[in-house]
Amino acid sequence: MEALLAHGPFAEFALLLIVSAVVGAIAVSLRQPLLISYIVVGILLGPAVFGPVNAAEQIHLLAEIGVAVLLFVVGLKLDLAHIRNIGPVALATGLGQLTFTIVFGFALTLLMGKSTMEAIYIAVALTFSSTIIIVKLLSDKHELDSLHGRIAVGFLIVQDLAVVLAMMTMSALRGAGDAGWAEVSGSLLLRLAGAAILMYVLMRYVLPPLVSRMARSQELLLIFAIAWGTGLAALGDYIGFSKEAGAFVAGFSLASTAYREAMNARLTGIRDFMLLFFFIDLGGRLDFSTLGNEILPAIVLALFVLIGNPLIVMAIMGYMGYRKRTGFLAGLTVAQISEFSIVFVAMGITLGHVGPEALGLTTLVGLVTIMLSTYMILFSQPLYERLAPWLGVFERKRPYRELEVEAQGRPQGHPRIIIFGLGR
């Protein structure tokens, strides 16, 4: 085996794919989610356990492309009508969950004996949910276009923007006091305004004729879609946002074109294959050497994320006029922390704000919450049926906002034409 792997990254990738197929087949036979099996493959073959695979940079690159394709596809499925419907609740839910988690997470972390700066970093890290994992699970369950799926994607986008703001804010603490804060704020506003103007011009005047020309060849349309998604992802990263935000905006910019379903259908297989490397990369980067005595604090914080985050989402959505079922299903999507949480705390170590213990604690919380929340989302309907009698407190007597959404989606009259086909 060592002689084979000595031939370089190609042999290592072959081993990764073979082991992923075997472990995935075992997971399917045991009715376990493939996502978990891929993370386990990353842990087993990465440096934390056996360590035969050393092509970490190549795997990470493929993982980043997979994330870009995934969020490009998510953007493709969002149109302006959906944003008008879910915008207020997504913003309110996203900001409410962020505020609740930061305040209570900060207090909880301080009570466990952590320093103020460690408590700030850990509390902020607990607010971020994994957009990639949630979108993959909702897509597998065919729930991305459901009401709770659209709302979940909406407040996950709010969280992604918060990631950018948090990283810029903590980086500014290195700067020269108030001048650093003013410079960061002004720069962020200028970049947001510039991005909005650029996307308006592209969506209005450039993209419609360009996509029509590309669509003359189905192969060229696929290449264009991937190029546009990865290109804007790279641009988003370059101007100080994130690759994920850029890829999402790239998909959203094409959502109003006539070819979005054709692009979506052709990108599905590529998305699933590339995301395999994301989950392997996530497992391979978990650092177990820094855990030490952080197991008990990790369990406490993991329970806080698994229970507290869904409760605040249900409370906000119930107050805004949604049914308890919609609030419950949307709330489950924030019952884990993101890979960006680990990146955020790692940035704190680089800046000299926190020590490696904070990273070990965040890593363990991430591993526990990602594993458990995956099962919670996959078995959300049986879970809801068991808990429904106790969830009435999260629902108004008349869930007016959800009733309005149903009334808008109800067809008028009888359909005269039914079309079969298109994509799948």
Tab-separated table of C-alpha atoms in Angstrom:
chain	number	residue	atom	x	y	z
A	1	MET	CA	0.000	0.000	0.000
A	2	GLU	CA	2.805	2.418	0.890
A	3	ALA	CA	4.542	1.689	-2.430
A	4	LEU	CA	1.298	2.432	-4.282
A	5	LEU	CA	0.688	5.713	-2.432
A	6	ALA	CA	4.267	6.763	-3.101
A	7	HIS	CA	3.225	7.346	-6.715
A	8	GLY	CA	1.634	10.636	-5.674
A	9	PRO	CA	-1.760	12.343	-5.456
A	10	PHE	CA	-3.416	10.220	-8.175
A	11	ALA	CA	-2.981	7.024	-6.144
A	12	GLU	CA	-4.141	8.836	-3.011
A	13	PHE	CA	-7.282	10.060	-4.773
A	14	ALA	CA	-7.936	6.534	-6.036
A	15	LEU	CA	-7.680	5.235	-2.464
A	16	LEU	CA	-10.010	7.995	-1.233
A	17	LEU	CA	-12.661	7.136	-3.821
A	18	ILE	CA	-12.430	3.383	-3.189
A	19	VAL	CA	-12.689	3.775	0.592
A	20	SER	CA	-15.518	6.319	0.201
A	21	ALA	CA	-17.451	3.906	-2.004
A	22	VAL	CA	-16.980	1.016	0.462
A	23	VAL	CA	-17.819	3.052	3.569
A	24	GLY	CA	-20.716	4.711	1.734
A	25	ALA	CA	-22.132	1.325	0.751
A	26	ILE	CA	-21.946	0.202	4.391
A	27	ALA	CA	-23.682	3.422	5.483
A	28	VAL	CA	-26.473	2.946	2.940
A	29	SER	CA	-27.009	-0.671	4.014
A	30	LEU	CA	-27.254	0.528	7.637
A	31	ARG	CA	-29.558	3.399	6.565
A	32	GLN	CA	-27.065	6.015	7.722
A	33	PRO	CA	-26.444	9.354	5.929
A	34	LEU	CA	-23.659	9.368	3.341
A	35	LEU	CA	-22.513	12.748	4.606
A	36	ILE	CA	-21.439	11.227	7.937
A	37	SER	CA	-19.643	8.345	6.208
A	38	TYR	CA	-17.576	10.785	4.112
A	39	ILE	CA	-16.540	12.762	7.203
A	40	VAL	CA	-15.504	9.480	8.840
A	41	VAL	CA	-13.404	8.642	5.747
A	42	GLY	CA	-11.662	12.007	6.084
A	43	ILE	CA	-10.933	11.372	9.768
A	44	LEU	CA	-9.630	7.833	9.165
A	45	LEU	CA	-7.431	8.625	6.163
A	46	GLY	CA	-6.328	12.057	7.378
A	47	PRO	CA	-3.451	12.926	9.706
A	48	ALA	CA	-5.584	12.482	12.861
A	49	VAL	CA	-5.727	8.651	12.573
A	50	PHE	CA	-3.970	6.530	9.905
A	51	GLY	CA	-2.749	9.351	7.683
A	52	PRO	CA	-2.005	7.580	4.370
A	53	VAL	CA	-3.376	10.503	2.330
A	54	ASN	CA	-1.169	13.589	2.187
A	55	ALA	CA	-2.684	15.433	-0.800
A	56	ALA	CA	-4.415	17.897	1.524
A	57	GLU	CA	-3.992	20.916	-0.767
A	58	GLN	CA	-5.484	19.168	-3.793
A	59	ILE	CA	-8.408	17.827	-1.750
A	60	HIS	CA	-9.046	21.269	-0.280
A	61	LEU	CA	-9.068	22.828	-3.763
A	62	LEU	CA	-11.652	20.309	-5.011
A	63	ALA	CA	-13.661	20.909	-1.826
A	64	GLU	CA	-13.745	24.657	-2.514
A	65	ILE	CA	-14.926	24.057	-6.088
A	66	GLY	CA	-17.642	21.729	-4.772
A	67	VAL	CA	-18.863	24.378	-2.328
A	68	ALA	CA	-18.911	26.985	-5.097
A	69	VAL	CA	-20.973	24.704	-7.371
A	70	LEU	CA	-23.384	23.893	-4.527
A	71	LEU	CA	-24.068	27.510	-3.627
A	72	PHE	CA	-24.268	28.442	-7.299
A	73	VAL	CA	-27.081	25.883	-7.646
A	74	VAL	CA	-28.802	27.312	-4.539
A	75	GLY	CA	-28.660	30.790	-6.054
A	76	LEU	CA	-30.116	29.445	-9.302
A	77	LYS	CA	-33.238	28.283	-7.444
A	78	LEU	CA	-33.940	31.641	-5.805
A	79	ASP	CA	-35.971	34.190	-7.679
A	80	LEU	CA	-37.113	37.691	-6.722
A	81	ALA	CA	-40.656	36.550	-5.894
A	82	HIS	CA	-39.339	34.117	-3.280
A	83	ILE	CA	-37.075	36.774	-1.790
A	84	ARG	CA	-39.986	39.201	-1.423
A	85	ASN	CA	-41.973	36.523	0.426
A	86	ILE	CA	-39.267	35.213	2.745
A	87	GLY	CA	-37.092	38.327	3.119
A	88	PRO	CA	-38.620	39.739	6.338
A	89	VAL	CA	-38.813	36.427	8.198
A	90	ALA	CA	-35.327	35.365	7.030
A	91	LEU	CA	-33.816	38.658	8.230
A	92	ALA	CA	-35.697	38.646	11.544
A	93	THR	CA	-34.935	34.985	12.216
A	94	GLY	CA	-31.292	35.288	11.227
A	95	LEU	CA	-30.626	38.381	13.347
A	96	GLY	CA	-32.660	37.026	16.277
A	97	GLN	CA	-30.792	33.733	16.305
A	98	LEU	CA	-27.431	35.499	16.013
A	99	THR	CA	-28.218	37.816	18.939
A	100	PHE	CA	-29.592	35.035	21.168
A	101	THR	CA	-26.677	32.682	20.542
A	102	ILE	CA	-23.991	35.332	21.029
A	103	VAL	CA	-25.458	36.692	24.293
A	104	PHE	CA	-26.237	33.382	25.953
A	105	GLY	CA	-23.215	31.594	24.463
A	106	PHE	CA	-20.935	34.346	25.820
A	107	ALA	CA	-22.449	34.065	29.317
A	108	LEU	CA	-22.303	30.265	29.254
A	109	THR	CA	-18.669	30.233	28.137
A	110	LEU	CA	-17.689	32.721	30.850
A	111	LEU	CA	-19.373	30.537	33.476
A	112	MET	CA	-17.154	27.638	32.374
A	113	GLY	CA	-14.059	29.637	33.301
A	114	LYS	CA	-12.947	30.928	29.895
A	115	SER	CA	-11.413	34.374	29.396
A	116	THR	CA	-13.443	37.252	27.969
A	117	MET	CA	-11.759	37.103	24.558
A	118	GLU	CA	-12.159	33.312	24.367
A	119	ALA	CA	-15.837	33.690	25.309
A	120	ILE	CA	-16.343	36.261	22.521
A	121	TYR	CA	-14.762	34.036	19.880
A	122	ILE	CA	-16.555	30.873	20.981
A	123	ALA	CA	-19.942	32.649	21.306
A	124	VAL	CA	-19.652	34.099	17.803
A	125	ALA	CA	-18.482	30.723	16.424
A	126	LEU	CA	-21.599	29.047	17.855
A	127	THR	CA	-23.877	31.287	15.768
A	128	PHE	CA	-22.753	30.052	12.343
A	129	SER	CA	-24.606	27.114	10.797
A	130	SER	CA	-23.175	25.139	7.899
A	131	THR	CA	-24.850	26.367	4.720
A	132	ILE	CA	-23.184	23.625	2.700
A	133	ILE	CA	-24.352	20.750	4.898
A	134	ILE	CA	-27.897	22.101	5.343
A	135	VAL	CA	-28.412	22.777	1.647
A	136	LYS	CA	-27.084	19.310	0.781
A	137	LEU	CA	-29.471	17.641	3.247
A	138	LEU	CA	-32.482	19.696	2.156
A	139	SER	CA	-31.629	18.996	-1.494
A	140	ASP	CA	-31.397	15.249	-0.838
A	141	LYS	CA	-34.821	15.382	0.840
A	142	HIS	CA	-36.241	17.522	-2.019
A	143	GLU	CA	-37.163	20.241	0.494
A	144	LEU	CA	-35.176	23.189	-0.875
A	145	ASP	CA	-38.284	24.560	-2.580
A	146	SER	CA	-40.536	24.005	0.443
A	147	LEU	CA	-41.528	26.962	2.616
A	148	HIS	CA	-39.266	25.999	5.510
A	149	GLY	CA	-36.449	25.223	3.056
A	150	ARG	CA	-36.636	28.669	1.440
A	151	ILE	CA	-36.763	30.379	4.844
A	152	ALA	CA	-33.803	28.321	6.070
A	153	VAL	CA	-31.728	29.275	3.025
A	154	GLY	CA	-32.688	32.901	3.649
A	155	PHE	CA	-31.426	33.095	7.209
A	156	LEU	CA	-28.377	30.991	6.340
A	157	ILE	CA	-27.467	33.751	3.880
A	158	VAL	CA	-27.852	36.276	6.729
A	159	GLN	CA	-25.427	34.128	8.736
A	160	ASP	CA	-22.946	34.014	5.856
A	161	LEU	CA	-22.930	37.810	5.744
A	162	ALA	CA	-22.413	37.815	9.520
A	163	VAL	CA	-19.355	35.560	9.057
A	164	VAL	CA	-17.777	38.180	6.814
A	165	LEU	CA	-18.594	41.018	9.222
A	166	ALA	CA	-17.284	39.060	12.221
A	167	MET	CA	-13.983	38.229	10.536
A	168	MET	CA	-13.480	41.821	9.416
A	169	THR	CA	-14.389	43.110	12.878
A	170	MET	CA	-11.977	40.847	14.753
A	171	SER	CA	-9.232	41.611	12.239
A	172	ALA	CA	-9.841	45.322	12.843
A	173	LEU	CA	-9.046	44.834	16.535
A	174	ARG	CA	-5.434	44.548	15.393
A	175	GLY	CA	-5.662	47.966	13.801
A	176	ALA	CA	-5.203	51.453	15.092
A	177	GLY	CA	-8.257	51.929	17.289
A	178	ASP	CA	-11.135	54.066	16.043
A	179	ALA	CA	-9.446	54.856	12.757
A	180	GLY	CA	-9.281	51.143	11.974
A	181	TRP	CA	-13.006	50.714	12.708
A	182	ALA	CA	-14.008	53.658	10.517
A	183	GLU	CA	-11.828	52.458	7.666
A	184	VAL	CA	-13.252	48.919	7.809
A	185	SER	CA	-16.869	50.156	7.946
A	186	GLY	CA	-16.440	52.559	5.050
A	187	SER	CA	-14.636	49.983	2.935
A	188	LEU	CA	-17.372	47.396	3.554
A	189	LEU	CA	-20.172	49.807	2.577
A	190	LEU	CA	-18.343	50.829	-0.592
A	191	ARG	CA	-17.807	47.213	-1.633
A	192	LEU	CA	-21.448	46.310	-0.964
A	193	ALA	CA	-22.669	49.276	-3.023
A	194	GLY	CA	-20.245	48.506	-5.840
A	195	ALA	CA	-21.254	44.828	-5.921
A	196	ALA	CA	-24.966	45.709	-6.002
A	197	ILE	CA	-24.530	48.153	-8.900
A	198	LEU	CA	-22.364	45.706	-10.857
A	199	MET	CA	-24.868	42.846	-10.444
A	200	TYR	CA	-27.775	45.080	-11.507
A	201	VAL	CA	-25.980	46.067	-14.718
A	202	LEU	CA	-24.977	42.473	-15.478
A	203	MET	CA	-28.460	41.037	-14.825
A	204	ARG	CA	-30.190	43.769	-16.825
A	205	TYR	CA	-27.973	44.196	-19.866
A	206	VAL	CA	-25.199	41.587	-20.114
A	207	LEU	CA	-26.265	38.152	-18.867
A	208	PRO	CA	-29.554	37.544	-20.786
A	209	PRO	CA	-28.028	37.762	-24.278
A	210	LEU	CA	-24.800	36.074	-23.136
A	211	VAL	CA	-26.611	33.060	-21.660
A	212	SER	CA	-28.799	32.749	-24.766
A	213	ARG	CA	-25.682	32.569	-26.915
A	214	MET	CA	-24.039	30.003	-24.626
A	215	ALA	CA	-27.198	27.863	-24.590
A	216	ARG	CA	-26.802	27.054	-28.290
A	217	SER	CA	-24.543	24.230	-27.077
A	218	GLN	CA	-25.529	22.228	-23.987
A	219	GLU	CA	-21.888	21.374	-23.251
A	220	LEU	CA	-20.895	25.032	-23.501
A	221	LEU	CA	-23.783	26.051	-21.233
A	222	LEU	CA	-22.478	23.673	-18.545
A	223	ILE	CA	-18.918	25.008	-18.837
A	224	PHE	CA	-20.214	28.586	-18.721
A	225	ALA	CA	-22.256	27.877	-15.573
A	226	ILE	CA	-19.255	26.415	-13.726
A	227	ALA	CA	-16.970	29.191	-14.973
A	228	TRP	CA	-19.427	31.915	-13.921
A	229	GLY	CA	-19.943	30.363	-10.477
A	230	THR	CA	-16.260	29.798	-9.698
A	231	GLY	CA	-15.278	33.131	-11.250
A	232	LEU	CA	-17.604	35.162	-9.038
A	233	ALA	CA	-16.605	33.002	-6.058
A	234	ALA	CA	-12.967	33.983	-6.648
A	235	LEU	CA	-13.986	37.632	-7.107
A	236	GLY	CA	-15.997	37.577	-3.878
A	237	ASP	CA	-12.986	36.229	-2.019
A	238	TYR	CA	-10.701	38.824	-3.619
A	239	ILE	CA	-12.818	41.838	-2.618
A	240	GLY	CA	-13.090	40.689	1.007
A	241	PHE	CA	-16.387	38.815	1.164
A	242	SER	CA	-16.256	35.038	0.771
A	243	LYS	CA	-16.157	32.453	-1.991
A	244	GLU	CA	-19.531	31.163	-0.816
A	245	ALA	CA	-21.184	34.574	-1.084
A	246	GLY	CA	-19.732	35.113	-4.563
A	247	ALA	CA	-20.906	31.711	-5.818
A	248	PHE	CA	-24.398	32.289	-4.436
A	249	VAL	CA	-24.650	35.702	-6.124
A	250	ALA	CA	-23.456	34.114	-9.390
A	251	GLY	CA	-26.322	31.627	-9.286
A	252	PHE	CA	-28.845	34.259	-8.247
A	253	SER	CA	-27.809	36.462	-11.180
A	254	LEU	CA	-28.885	33.678	-13.578
A	255	ALA	CA	-32.056	32.676	-11.696
A	256	SER	CA	-34.280	34.865	-13.863
A	257	THR	CA	-33.007	33.447	-17.166
A	258	ALA	CA	-34.900	30.817	-19.153
A	259	TYR	CA	-32.081	28.283	-18.803
A	260	ARG	CA	-31.771	27.963	-15.031
A	261	GLU	CA	-33.500	24.566	-14.913
A	262	ALA	CA	-31.264	23.227	-17.689
A	263	MET	CA	-28.141	24.377	-15.820
A	264	ASN	CA	-29.437	23.000	-12.523
A	265	ALA	CA	-30.172	19.561	-14.024
A	266	ARG	CA	-26.684	19.259	-15.521
A	267	LEU	CA	-24.861	20.470	-12.409
A	268	THR	CA	-26.471	18.020	-9.962
A	269	GLY	CA	-24.081	15.109	-10.576
A	270	ILE	CA	-21.013	17.359	-10.594
A	271	ARG	CA	-22.170	18.964	-7.342
A	272	ASP	CA	-22.568	15.625	-5.564
A	273	PHE	CA	-19.175	14.356	-6.714
A	274	MET	CA	-17.282	17.524	-5.773
A	275	LEU	CA	-18.960	17.750	-2.360
A	276	LEU	CA	-17.528	14.341	-1.520
A	277	PHE	CA	-14.146	16.077	-1.220
A	278	PHE	CA	-15.607	18.823	0.962
A	279	PHE	CA	-16.758	16.343	3.606
A	280	ILE	CA	-13.517	14.358	3.364
A	281	ASP	CA	-11.574	17.600	3.738
A	282	LEU	CA	-13.698	18.589	6.745
A	283	GLY	CA	-12.978	15.264	8.462
A	284	GLY	CA	-9.298	15.366	7.582
A	285	ARG	CA	-8.811	18.837	9.064
A	286	LEU	CA	-10.274	18.011	12.477
A	287	ASP	CA	-7.496	18.430	15.041
A	288	PHE	CA	-7.968	16.093	18.002
A	289	SER	CA	-4.612	16.933	19.607
A	290	THR	CA	-5.939	20.180	21.141
A	291	LEU	CA	-8.992	18.677	22.881
A	292	GLY	CA	-7.400	18.042	26.281
A	293	ASN	CA	-9.953	18.634	29.036
A	294	GLU	CA	-12.547	20.274	26.770
A	295	ILE	CA	-14.960	17.317	26.565
A	296	LEU	CA	-17.393	18.485	29.289
A	297	PRO	CA	-17.546	22.132	28.073
A	298	ALA	CA	-18.017	20.819	24.523
A	299	ILE	CA	-20.997	18.696	25.579
A	300	VAL	CA	-22.607	21.673	27.351
A	301	LEU	CA	-22.127	23.989	24.351
A	302	ALA	CA	-23.247	21.288	21.906
A	303	LEU	CA	-26.513	20.853	23.839
A	304	PHE	CA	-26.944	24.630	23.824
A	305	VAL	CA	-26.602	24.692	20.017
A	306	LEU	CA	-28.744	21.586	19.433
A	307	ILE	CA	-31.613	22.812	21.632
A	308	GLY	CA	-31.282	26.583	22.068
A	309	ASN	CA	-30.856	27.600	18.431
A	310	PRO	CA	-33.942	25.713	17.144
A	311	LEU	CA	-36.043	27.079	20.041
A	312	ILE	CA	-35.246	30.718	19.233
A	313	VAL	CA	-36.000	30.140	15.532
A	314	MET	CA	-39.360	28.536	16.392
A	315	ALA	CA	-40.209	31.397	18.765
A	316	ILE	CA	-39.453	34.085	16.164
A	317	MET	CA	-41.258	32.305	13.320
A	318	GLY	CA	-44.268	31.557	15.515
A	319	TYR	CA	-44.495	35.218	16.508
A	320	MET	CA	-44.280	36.247	12.844
A	321	GLY	CA	-47.262	34.068	11.931
A	322	TYR	CA	-45.927	30.694	10.810
A	323	ARG	CA	-47.161	27.267	11.863
A	324	LYS	CA	-45.271	25.283	14.474
A	325	ARG	CA	-44.339	22.630	11.913
A	326	THR	CA	-42.692	25.179	9.610
A	327	GLY	CA	-40.843	26.753	12.536
A	328	PHE	CA	-39.705	23.368	13.820
A	329	LEU	CA	-38.386	22.143	10.457
A	330	ALA	CA	-36.617	25.457	9.791
A	331	GLY	CA	-35.247	25.530	13.345
A	332	LEU	CA	-33.537	22.164	12.977
A	333	THR	CA	-31.291	23.641	10.279
A	334	VAL	CA	-29.448	25.821	12.848
A	335	ALA	CA	-28.773	22.943	15.262
A	336	GLN	CA	-25.084	22.706	14.352
A	337	ILE	CA	-22.066	24.945	13.904
A	338	SER	CA	-20.268	25.550	10.660
A	339	GLU	CA	-16.846	24.739	9.306
A	340	PHE	CA	-16.455	28.541	9.298
A	341	SER	CA	-16.743	28.470	13.092
A	342	ILE	CA	-13.506	26.491	13.187
A	343	VAL	CA	-11.909	28.835	10.636
A	344	PHE	CA	-13.041	31.864	12.679
A	345	VAL	CA	-11.448	30.591	15.902
A	346	ALA	CA	-8.308	29.565	13.980
A	347	MET	CA	-8.101	33.168	12.761
A	348	GLY	CA	-8.232	34.258	16.415
A	349	ILE	CA	-5.160	32.127	17.133
A	350	THR	CA	-3.358	33.728	14.186
A	351	LEU	CA	-4.255	37.199	15.508
A	352	GLY	CA	-3.052	36.248	18.992
A	353	HIS	CA	-6.483	36.685	20.605
A	354	VAL	CA	-7.047	33.087	21.794
A	355	GLY	CA	-5.054	29.902	22.390
A	356	PRO	CA	-5.299	26.434	20.801
A	357	GLU	CA	-7.673	25.250	23.559
A	358	ALA	CA	-10.444	27.399	22.091
A	359	LEU	CA	-9.899	25.758	18.704
A	360	GLY	CA	-10.044	22.287	20.237
A	361	LEU	CA	-13.301	23.128	22.023
A	362	THR	CA	-14.869	24.551	18.849
A	363	THR	CA	-13.729	21.548	16.815
A	364	LEU	CA	-15.324	19.095	19.228
A	365	VAL	CA	-18.587	21.077	19.374
A	366	GLY	CA	-18.621	21.136	15.563
A	367	LEU	CA	-18.096	17.398	15.267
A	368	VAL	CA	-20.856	16.574	17.787
A	369	THR	CA	-23.424	19.023	16.429
A	370	ILE	CA	-22.832	18.203	12.752
A	371	MET	CA	-23.243	14.489	13.429
A	372	LEU	CA	-26.388	14.795	15.580
A	373	SER	CA	-28.108	17.563	13.580
A	374	THR	CA	-27.711	15.512	10.395
A	375	TYR	CA	-29.875	12.803	11.918
A	376	MET	CA	-32.312	15.386	13.297
A	377	ILE	CA	-32.854	16.845	9.826
A	378	LEU	CA	-33.050	13.487	8.050
A	379	PHE	CA	-35.656	12.237	10.550
A	380	SER	CA	-37.335	15.602	11.054
A	381	GLN	CA	-40.868	14.393	10.286
A	382	PRO	CA	-40.942	11.511	12.831
A	383	LEU	CA	-39.276	13.844	15.335
A	384	TYR	CA	-41.929	16.484	14.757
A	385	GLU	CA	-44.766	13.983	15.154
A	386	ARG	CA	-43.430	12.995	18.576
A	387	LEU	CA	-42.887	16.577	19.765
A	388	ALA	CA	-45.905	18.268	18.130
A	389	PRO	CA	-48.156	18.162	21.265
A	390	TRP	CA	-45.607	20.314	23.156
A	391	LEU	CA	-44.922	22.792	20.337
A	392	GLY	CA	-48.253	24.625	20.425
A	393	VAL	CA	-46.660	27.458	22.420
A	394	PHE	CA	-44.699	28.381	19.257
A	395	GLU	CA	-47.807	28.941	17.117
A	396	ARG	CA	-50.385	31.729	16.950
A	397	LYS	CA	-54.083	30.870	16.938
A	398	ARG	CA	-54.125	32.091	13.347
A	399	PRO	CA	-50.769	31.678	11.518
A	400	TYR	CA	-51.633	34.541	9.202
A	401	ARG	CA	-48.341	34.850	7.325
A	402	GLU	CA	-48.230	31.197	6.308
A	403	LEU	CA	-51.878	31.362	5.264
A	404	GLU	CA	-51.013	34.315	3.013
A	405	VAL	CA	-48.177	32.321	1.411
A	406	GLU	CA	-50.559	29.428	0.750
A	407	ALA	CA	-53.149	31.768	-0.772
A	408	GLN	CA	-50.542	33.267	-3.120
A	409	GLY	CA	-49.430	29.833	-4.291
A	410	ARG	CA	-52.940	28.505	-4.865
A	411	PRO	CA	-53.732	28.283	-8.614
A	412	GLN	CA	-56.704	30.204	-9.941
A	413	GLY	CA	-59.141	28.215	-12.075
A	414	HIS	CA	-58.363	24.883	-13.703
A	415	PRO	CA	-55.145	24.117	-15.601
A	416	ARG	CA	-55.581	23.649	-19.345
A	417	ILE	CA	-52.075	22.441	-20.131
A	418	ILE	CA	-49.874	20.025	-18.192
A	419	ILE	CA	-46.194	19.756	-19.214
A	420	PHE	CA	-44.160	16.640	-18.429
A	421	GLY	CA	-40.362	16.585	-18.618
A	422	LEU	CA	-37.637	19.270	-18.292
A	423	GLY	CA	-34.509	18.015	-16.541
A	424	ARG	CA	-35.402	15.051	-14.397
